[in-house]
Amino acid sequence: MRELEELILKKGKVLDGDILKVDSFLNHQVDVHIMKLIGKEFANHFKDKKIDKVLTVESSGIAPAMFTAMELDCDMIFARKKKSLTIEDNIYKSTVYSYTKQEMKEIMVSKEFLHEGENVLLIDDFLANGQAAQAMIALCTQAGANVCGIGIVIEKSFQKGRKILEDQGIDVLSLARIKVLSTSGIEFVEE
Amino acid sequence: MRELEELILKKGKVLDGDILKVDSFLNHQVDVHIMKLIGKEFANHFKDKKIDKVLTVESSGIAPAMFTAMELDCDMIFARKKKSLTIEDNIYKSTVYSYTKQEMKEIMVSKEFLHEGENVLLIDDFLANGQAAQAMIALCTQAGANVCGIGIVIEKSFQKGRKILEDQGIDVLSLARIKVLSTSGIEFVEE
């Protein structure tokens, strides 16, 4: 997606340790224009899969998932990362390791909102090793829901997340695929 | 806002300890239809205040803040609750106590995104004692930004948050104002 690649080149900052900082438009300050385009792109790609629900993980996935759900005219669920008093024990849960925060977190979804046979589209801001994606898949598997695909805003294509997902037969759409990420520059995969 | 009050009566659940569970449409599973209406209502009320940015706190504030920013055609910022490796030291921070999670959290915004003289609209899902609101105001004060108002999805009007904000001269718009919250029923403030 050209507008996204241009924004990454213009505003993204590469930090040590393969971290791409895009907090000026994606995951701290959010640019509504690019977010609307992102939602349309995901919805357009997955629209024939009869998506019942869009699932993401708080917090950075919420904005792109919200716009995708708006375009698909369905509900969005954001998996929570920590048990809150307002979520009861009636939950599906799985574990994810956050590289940027260097910690293990449980993510959970209430059993009330994810059901057997439902068609679920997963959305996330980043795909690297695919930890968050695998955790979301585990939630869907526990519920007996169908994972109909995954929409990723930025893929670190030099890491193994996409390969693992494709080996599971999952349709992966990444809007920006980064081949090289270094402090001297960013290169995208040529499609 | 009648549609919101009806949804609260239909789908909200009252738990012990003055907790209203609205995770079927607001803060876990998100209903895009009500969210769009919420965004329009906030934008309509605050549109003459030349809002530069919408500020909220992750995670439950993101969806309503996003739709408000879309309507106002401006950027949205979500304050982060915990320091992440991708946010540098260049931050404004303040402290908030979460009643539902029963813990103190720091919230923070990068100094890059909040500036002196900017007109900021605060958005949050709930207003009870106003802890999160005061923490967001503190971030704006540190930046020298103008707090132009606060949009609240659900106000617990029997708690003191609104009074404190109004005493500070802040324009508070709450879309549902709950007067009585008990396991035997919910009553709204009559406007």
Short mmCIF file of C-alpha atoms in Angstrom, two decimals:
data_model
loop_
_atom_site.label_atom_id
_atom_site.label_comp_id
_atom_site.label_asym_id
_atom_site.label_seq_id
_atom_site.Cartn_x
_atom_site.Cartn_y
_atom_site.Cartn_z
CA MET A 1 0.00 0.00 0.00
CA ARG A 2 1.88 2.97 -1.34
CA GLU A 3 0.48 5.67 1.01
CA LEU A 4 1.53 3.58 4.01
CA GLU A 5 5.02 2.87 2.67
CA GLU A 6 5.50 6.58 2.01
CA LEU A 7 4.38 7.45 5.52
CA ILE A 8 6.77 4.87 7.00
CA LEU A 9 9.67 6.30 5.00
CA LYS A 10 8.71 9.87 5.92
CA LYS A 11 7.84 9.48 9.59
CA GLY A 12 9.10 6.11 10.79
CA LYS A 13 12.21 5.96 12.94
CA VAL A 14 14.43 2.92 13.23
CA LEU A 15 15.72 2.21 16.72
CA ASP A 16 18.34 -0.33 17.69
CA GLY A 17 17.15 -3.91 17.89
CA ASP A 18 14.95 -4.04 14.80
CA ILE A 19 12.39 -1.69 16.30
CA LEU A 20 10.46 0.55 13.92
CA LYS A 21 8.92 3.50 15.72
CA VAL A 22 5.74 4.62 14.01
CA ASP A 23 4.15 6.36 16.96
CA SER A 24 3.54 9.57 15.03
CA PHE A 25 0.78 7.99 12.94
CA LEU A 26 0.02 4.41 13.99
CA ASN A 27 0.39 3.43 17.64
CA HIS A 28 0.48 6.49 19.86
CA GLN A 29 -0.63 9.44 17.76
CA VAL A 30 -3.02 8.06 15.14
CA ASP A 31 -3.56 9.54 11.68
CA VAL A 32 -7.23 9.04 10.83
CA HIS A 33 -6.65 9.42 7.09
CA ILE A 34 -4.21 6.53 6.80
CA MET A 35 -6.33 4.52 9.22
CA LYS A 36 -9.40 4.88 7.00
CA LEU A 37 -7.38 3.71 3.99
CA ILE A 38 -6.05 0.76 6.00
CA GLY A 39 -9.57 -0.24 7.02
CA LYS A 40 -10.79 -0.08 3.42
CA GLU A 41 -7.85 -2.13 2.15
CA PHE A 42 -8.35 -4.93 4.69
CA ALA A 43 -12.12 -4.95 4.16
CA ASN A 44 -11.73 -5.07 0.40
CA HIS A 45 -9.38 -8.04 0.54
CA PHE A 46 -11.41 -10.10 3.01
CA LYS A 47 -14.95 -8.99 2.10
CA ASP A 48 -15.94 -12.27 0.40
CA LYS A 49 -15.14 -14.35 3.49
CA LYS A 50 -18.36 -13.46 5.31
CA ILE A 51 -16.54 -12.07 8.32
CA ASP A 52 -18.65 -12.07 11.49
CA LYS A 53 -16.10 -10.43 13.76
CA VAL A 54 -12.80 -8.61 13.66
CA LEU A 55 -10.44 -9.62 16.47
CA THR A 56 -7.35 -7.72 17.60
CA VAL A 57 -5.26 -7.24 20.75
CA GLU A 58 -5.20 -4.00 22.75
CA SER A 59 -3.97 -1.34 22.29
CA SER A 60 -2.28 -0.67 18.98
CA GLY A 61 -4.52 -3.02 17.02
CA ILE A 62 -7.73 -1.25 18.03
CA ALA A 63 -7.67 1.63 15.54
CA PRO A 64 -7.00 -0.45 12.39
CA ALA A 65 -9.40 -3.17 13.60
CA MET A 66 -12.10 -0.57 14.28
CA PHE A 67 -11.90 0.89 10.78
CA THR A 68 -11.87 -2.57 9.22
CA ALA A 69 -14.97 -3.56 11.21
CA MET A 70 -16.65 -0.32 10.15
CA GLU A 71 -16.05 -1.18 6.48
CA LEU A 72 -17.16 -4.80 6.96
CA ASP A 73 -20.14 -3.66 9.06
CA CYS A 74 -19.45 -6.11 11.88
CA ASP A 75 -18.43 -6.03 15.52
CA MET A 76 -14.81 -5.70 16.63
CA ILE A 77 -13.36 -7.42 19.69
CA PHE A 78 -10.11 -6.42 21.32
CA ALA A 79 -8.48 -9.13 23.38
CA ARG A 80 -7.43 -7.77 26.76
CA LYS A 81 -3.90 -8.18 28.02
CA LYS A 82 -4.59 -8.41 31.71
CA LYS A 83 -7.42 -9.57 33.84
CA SER A 84 -9.71 -6.75 34.85
CA LEU A 85 -12.37 -6.96 37.55
CA THR A 86 -15.05 -6.29 34.96
CA ILE A 87 -14.19 -9.42 32.99
CA GLU A 88 -15.42 -12.56 34.69
CA ASP A 89 -13.86 -15.99 34.69
CA ASN A 90 -15.77 -16.94 31.59
CA ILE A 91 -12.82 -16.39 29.27
CA TYR A 92 -10.60 -17.91 26.60
CA LYS A 93 -6.96 -17.10 27.21
CA SER A 94 -3.53 -17.56 25.68
CA THR A 95 -0.05 -16.19 26.15
CA VAL A 96 2.01 -13.78 24.11
CA TYR A 97 5.55 -12.50 24.44
CA SER A 98 6.00 -8.81 23.65
CA TYR A 99 9.41 -8.13 22.17
CA THR A 100 9.10 -4.33 22.54
CA LYS A 101 8.01 -4.61 26.17
CA GLN A 102 10.13 -7.71 26.89
CA GLU A 103 7.51 -9.46 28.94
CA MET A 104 4.99 -12.30 28.81
CA LYS A 105 1.35 -11.33 28.87
CA GLU A 106 -1.85 -13.27 28.93
CA ILE A 107 -4.46 -12.18 26.46
CA MET A 108 -8.08 -13.04 26.91
CA VAL A 109 -11.48 -12.80 25.29
CA SER A 110 -14.81 -13.31 27.02
CA LYS A 111 -16.54 -16.52 25.95
CA GLU A 112 -19.65 -14.40 25.40
CA PHE A 113 -18.22 -12.80 22.29
CA LEU A 114 -16.41 -15.53 20.35
CA HIS A 115 -18.48 -18.51 19.21
CA GLU A 116 -18.18 -21.81 17.42
CA GLY A 117 -18.48 -21.47 13.67
CA GLU A 118 -18.01 -17.69 13.58
CA ASN A 119 -15.82 -16.30 10.83
CA VAL A 120 -13.11 -14.18 12.40
CA LEU A 121 -10.66 -11.80 10.77
CA LEU A 122 -7.55 -11.08 12.83
CA ILE A 123 -5.98 -7.61 12.64
CA ASP A 124 -2.75 -6.37 14.18
CA ASP A 125 -0.42 -3.43 13.77
CA PHE A 126 2.80 -5.46 13.46
CA LEU A 127 3.82 -8.96 12.40
CA ALA A 128 7.33 -10.06 13.37
CA ASN A 129 7.65 -13.52 14.90
CA GLY A 130 3.89 -13.87 14.95
CA GLN A 131 3.49 -14.25 18.71
CA ALA A 132 0.38 -12.09 18.96
CA ALA A 133 -1.10 -13.71 15.86
CA GLN A 134 -0.59 -17.20 17.28
CA ALA A 135 -2.17 -16.13 20.56
CA MET A 136 -5.23 -14.79 18.72
CA ILE A 137 -5.45 -18.02 16.70
CA ALA A 138 -5.37 -19.97 19.98
CA LEU A 139 -8.33 -17.94 21.28
CA CYS A 140 -10.30 -18.71 18.09
CA THR A 141 -9.37 -22.39 18.27
CA GLN A 142 -10.61 -22.59 21.87
CA ALA A 143 -13.90 -21.02 20.78
CA GLY A 144 -14.20 -23.23 17.68
CA ALA A 145 -14.28 -20.09 15.53
CA ASN A 146 -12.84 -20.00 11.99
CA VAL A 147 -9.76 -17.89 11.36
CA CYS A 148 -10.53 -16.45 7.93
CA GLY A 149 -7.33 -14.47 7.53
CA ILE A 150 -5.09 -11.92 9.12
CA GLY A 151 -4.55 -8.29 8.18
CA ILE A 152 -1.25 -6.76 9.25
CA VAL A 153 -0.39 -3.09 8.95
CA ILE A 154 3.41 -3.52 8.98
CA GLU A 155 5.18 -6.83 8.45
CA LYS A 156 8.83 -7.37 9.29
CA SER A 157 9.34 -9.77 6.41
CA PHE A 158 12.83 -10.70 7.58
CA GLN A 159 11.28 -12.43 10.59
CA LYS A 160 9.39 -15.69 10.58
CA GLY A 161 5.81 -14.70 11.43
CA ARG A 162 4.40 -14.79 7.88
CA LYS A 163 5.99 -18.17 7.09
CA ILE A 164 4.47 -19.75 10.21
CA LEU A 165 1.02 -18.35 9.40
CA GLU A 166 1.18 -19.43 5.75
CA ASP A 167 2.26 -22.92 6.81
CA GLN A 168 -0.98 -23.02 8.81
CA GLY A 169 -2.89 -22.21 5.62
CA ILE A 170 -3.83 -18.71 6.76
CA ASP A 171 -4.37 -15.88 4.27
CA VAL A 172 -2.00 -13.10 5.35
CA LEU A 173 -2.42 -9.57 3.98
CA SER A 174 0.30 -7.17 5.05
CA LEU A 175 -0.03 -3.59 3.85
CA ALA A 176 3.66 -2.78 4.18
CA ARG A 177 6.29 -5.55 4.03
CA ILE A 178 9.69 -4.53 5.28
CA LYS A 179 12.62 -6.44 3.82
CA VAL A 180 15.44 -4.42 5.36
CA LEU A 181 15.16 -2.37 8.53
CA SER A 182 18.30 -0.58 9.64
CA THR A 183 19.27 2.81 10.97
CA SER A 184 20.66 3.55 7.51
CA GLY A 185 17.41 2.85 5.74
CA ILE A 186 14.20 0.90 5.18
CA GLU A 187 13.51 -1.29 2.14
CA PHE A 188 10.19 -2.89 1.27
CA VAL A 189 9.52 -6.25 -0.35
CA GLU A 190 8.70 -5.64 -4.03
CA GLU A 191 5.35 -7.23 -4.84
CA MET B 1 -28.13 10.18 23.83
CA ARG B 2 -31.10 7.90 23.58
CA GLU B 3 -29.52 5.09 21.50
CA LEU B 4 -26.73 4.77 24.05
CA GLU B 5 -29.09 4.75 27.05
CA GLU B 6 -31.18 2.06 25.38
CA LEU B 7 -28.10 -0.04 24.71
CA ILE B 8 -26.96 0.34 28.34
CA LEU B 9 -30.37 -0.78 29.59
CA LYS B 10 -30.48 -3.68 27.12
CA LYS B 11 -26.91 -4.98 27.34
CA GLY B 12 -25.25 -3.42 30.39
CA LYS B 13 -24.74 -5.54 33.49
CA VAL B 14 -24.35 -4.14 36.97
CA LEU B 15 -21.74 -5.87 39.11
CA ASP B 16 -21.14 -5.34 42.79
CA GLY B 17 -19.18 -2.25 43.72
CA ASP B 18 -20.76 0.25 41.35
CA ILE B 19 -19.28 -1.44 38.29
CA LEU B 20 -21.24 -1.24 35.05
CA LYS B 21 -20.15 -3.90 32.61
CA VAL B 22 -20.60 -2.75 29.03
CA ASP B 23 -18.11 -5.05 27.40
CA SER B 24 -20.60 -6.31 24.82
CA PHE B 25 -20.59 -2.99 22.92
CA LEU B 26 -18.10 -0.51 24.38
CA ASN B 27 -14.88 -1.77 25.94
CA HIS B 28 -14.19 -5.34 24.86
CA GLN B 29 -16.51 -6.14 22.00
CA VAL B 30 -17.16 -2.87 20.19
CA ASP B 31 -20.33 -2.01 18.29
CA VAL B 32 -19.29 0.14 15.32
CA HIS B 33 -22.78 1.59 14.84
CA ILE B 34 -23.03 3.10 18.32
CA MET B 35 -19.39 4.16 18.10
CA LYS B 36 -20.05 6.13 14.92
CA LEU B 37 -23.00 7.88 16.59
CA ILE B 38 -20.84 8.64 19.64
CA GLY B 39 -18.12 10.15 17.44
CA LYS B 40 -20.65 12.34 15.62
CA GLU B 41 -22.23 13.53 18.87
CA PHE B 42 -18.90 14.55 20.42
CA ALA B 43 -17.71 16.20 17.20
CA ASN B 44 -20.97 18.11 16.84
CA HIS B 45 -20.79 19.50 20.37
CA PHE B 46 -17.13 20.54 20.24
CA LYS B 47 -16.77 21.43 16.55
CA ASP B 48 -16.58 25.21 17.08
CA LYS B 49 -13.62 24.93 19.45
CA LYS B 50 -11.04 24.46 16.67
CA ILE B 51 -9.83 21.17 18.07
CA ASP B 52 -6.30 20.27 16.96
CA LYS B 53 -6.10 16.91 18.69
CA VAL B 54 -8.23 14.36 20.46
CA LEU B 55 -6.54 12.83 23.51
CA THR B 56 -7.60 9.66 25.31
CA VAL B 57 -6.07 6.90 27.43
CA GLU B 58 -5.58 3.33 26.20
CA SER B 59 -7.45 1.06 25.72
CA SER B 60 -11.17 1.66 26.11
CA GLY B 61 -10.98 5.29 25.09
CA ILE B 62 -9.42 4.55 21.72
CA ALA B 63 -12.55 3.60 19.76
CA PRO B 64 -14.70 6.59 20.77
CA ALA B 65 -11.69 8.94 20.44
CA MET B 66 -10.92 7.55 16.98
CA PHE B 67 -14.43 8.16 15.67
CA THR B 68 -14.49 11.64 17.19
CA ALA B 69 -11.15 12.48 15.54
CA MET B 70 -12.49 11.13 12.25
CA GLU B 71 -15.47 13.48 12.45
CA LEU B 72 -13.32 16.44 13.50
CA ASP B 73 -10.71 15.52 10.86
CA CYS B 74 -7.78 15.72 13.27
CA ASP B 75 -5.21 13.40 14.81
CA MET B 76 -5.95 11.27 17.86
CA ILE B 77 -3.43 10.48 20.58
CA PHE B 78 -3.81 7.70 23.08
CA ALA B 79 -1.83 8.14 26.27
CA ARG B 80 0.04 4.96 27.12
CA LYS B 81 -0.27 3.36 30.51
CA LYS B 82 3.18 1.86 30.80
CA LYS B 83 6.56 2.69 29.48
CA SER B 84 7.37 0.79 26.32
CA LEU B 85 10.82 0.47 24.77
CA THR B 86 9.57 2.28 21.68
CA ILE B 87 8.69 5.42 23.62
CA GLU B 88 11.74 7.40 24.58
CA ASP B 89 12.32 9.53 27.65
CA ASN B 90 10.91 12.56 25.93
CA ILE B 91 7.50 12.28 27.62
CA TYR B 92 4.89 14.05 29.72
CA LYS B 93 3.56 11.79 32.44
CA SER B 94 1.00 11.71 35.22
CA THR B 95 -0.59 9.15 37.52
CA VAL B 96 -4.04 7.60 37.55
CA TYR B 97 -5.74 5.17 39.88
CA SER B 98 -7.90 2.56 38.19
CA TYR B 99 -10.84 1.57 40.34
CA THR B 100 -11.74 -1.44 38.20
CA LYS B 101 -8.16 -2.72 38.19
CA GLN B 102 -7.37 -1.44 41.70
CA GLU B 103 -3.91 -0.21 40.86
CA MET B 104 -1.93 2.96 40.21
CA LYS B 105 -0.67 3.47 36.69
CA GLU B 106 1.44 6.09 35.05
CA ILE B 107 0.11 7.46 31.81
CA MET B 108 2.33 9.20 29.33
CA VAL B 109 2.36 11.07 26.06
CA SER B 110 5.39 11.77 23.93
CA LYS B 111 6.40 15.43 23.94
CA GLU B 112 6.51 15.19 20.15
CA PHE B 113 2.74 15.06 19.87
CA LEU B 114 1.34 17.53 22.39
CA HIS B 115 2.36 21.18 22.01
CA GLU B 116 1.93 24.56 23.62
CA GLY B 117 -1.18 26.36 22.43
CA GLU B 118 -2.82 23.31 20.84
CA ASN B 119 -6.55 22.88 21.38
CA VAL B 120 -7.14 19.44 22.84
CA LEU B 121 -10.41 17.56 23.30
CA LEU B 122 -10.28 14.81 25.94
CA ILE B 123 -12.34 11.66 25.39
CA ASP B 124 -12.90 8.74 27.74
CA ASP B 125 -15.30 5.84 28.07
CA PHE B 126 -16.20 6.41 31.73
CA LEU B 127 -16.24 9.30 34.19
CA ALA B 128 -16.56 8.41 37.86
CA ASN B 129 -14.18 10.17 40.24
CA GLY B 130 -12.41 11.76 37.31
CA GLN B 131 -8.98 10.24 37.94
CA ALA B 132 -8.22 9.55 34.28
CA ALA B 133 -9.57 12.96 33.25
CA GLN B 134 -7.35 14.75 35.79
CA ALA B 135 -4.35 12.77 34.58
CA MET B 136 -5.05 13.79 30.98
CA ILE B 137 -5.47 17.43 32.06
CA ALA B 138 -2.09 17.20 33.81
CA LEU B 139 -0.48 16.02 30.55
CA CYS B 140 -1.99 18.97 28.68
CA THR B 141 -0.91 21.41 31.40
CA GLN B 142 2.67 20.13 31.21
CA ALA B 143 2.60 20.67 27.44
CA GLY B 144 0.95 24.09 27.70
CA ALA B 145 -1.93 22.81 25.57
CA ASN B 146 -5.51 24.07 26.01
CA VAL B 147 -8.11 21.64 27.34
CA CYS B 148 -11.16 22.58 25.26
CA GLY B 149 -13.55 20.11 26.81
CA ILE B 150 -14.10 16.50 27.65
CA GLY B 151 -16.40 13.99 26.03
CA ILE B 152 -17.49 11.07 28.19
CA VAL B 153 -19.43 8.07 26.94
CA ILE B 154 -20.87 7.02 30.32
CA GLU B 155 -20.88 9.23 33.41
CA LYS B 156 -21.54 7.91 36.89
CA SER B 157 -23.29 11.07 37.98
CA PHE B 158 -23.47 9.93 41.60
CA GLN B 159 -19.70 10.25 41.81
CA LYS B 160 -17.73 13.45 41.94
CA GLY B 161 -15.85 13.54 38.62
CA ARG B 162 -18.15 15.97 36.79
CA LYS B 163 -18.28 18.42 39.69
CA ILE B 164 -14.47 18.58 39.90
CA LEU B 165 -14.17 19.15 36.13
CA GLU B 166 -16.89 21.82 36.09
CA ASP B 167 -15.21 23.59 39.02
CA GLN B 168 -12.13 23.80 36.80
CA GLY B 169 -14.26 25.51 34.14
CA ILE B 170 -14.17 22.54 31.77
CA ASP B 171 -17.02 21.84 29.34
CA VAL B 172 -18.13 18.26 30.08
CA LEU B 173 -20.36 16.40 27.62
CA SER B 174 -21.49 12.99 28.84
CA LEU B 175 -23.65 10.98 26.46
CA ALA B 176 -25.23 8.84 29.18
CA ARG B 177 -25.49 10.13 32.75
CA ILE B 178 -26.26 7.47 35.31
CA LYS B 179 -28.04 8.65 38.44
CA VAL B 180 -28.68 5.27 40.03
CA LEU B 181 -26.65 2.13 39.39
CA SER B 182 -27.72 -0.97 41.27
CA THR B 183 -28.25 -4.63 40.60
CA SER B 184 -31.99 -3.91 40.67
CA GLY B 185 -31.81 -1.26 37.96
CA ILE B 186 -30.21 1.68 36.20
CA GLU B 187 -31.64 5.21 36.16
CA PHE B 188 -30.39 8.09 34.06
CA VAL B 189 -30.23 11.78 34.92
CA GLU B 190 -33.14 13.51 33.16
CA GLU B 191 -31.82 16.35 31.00
#
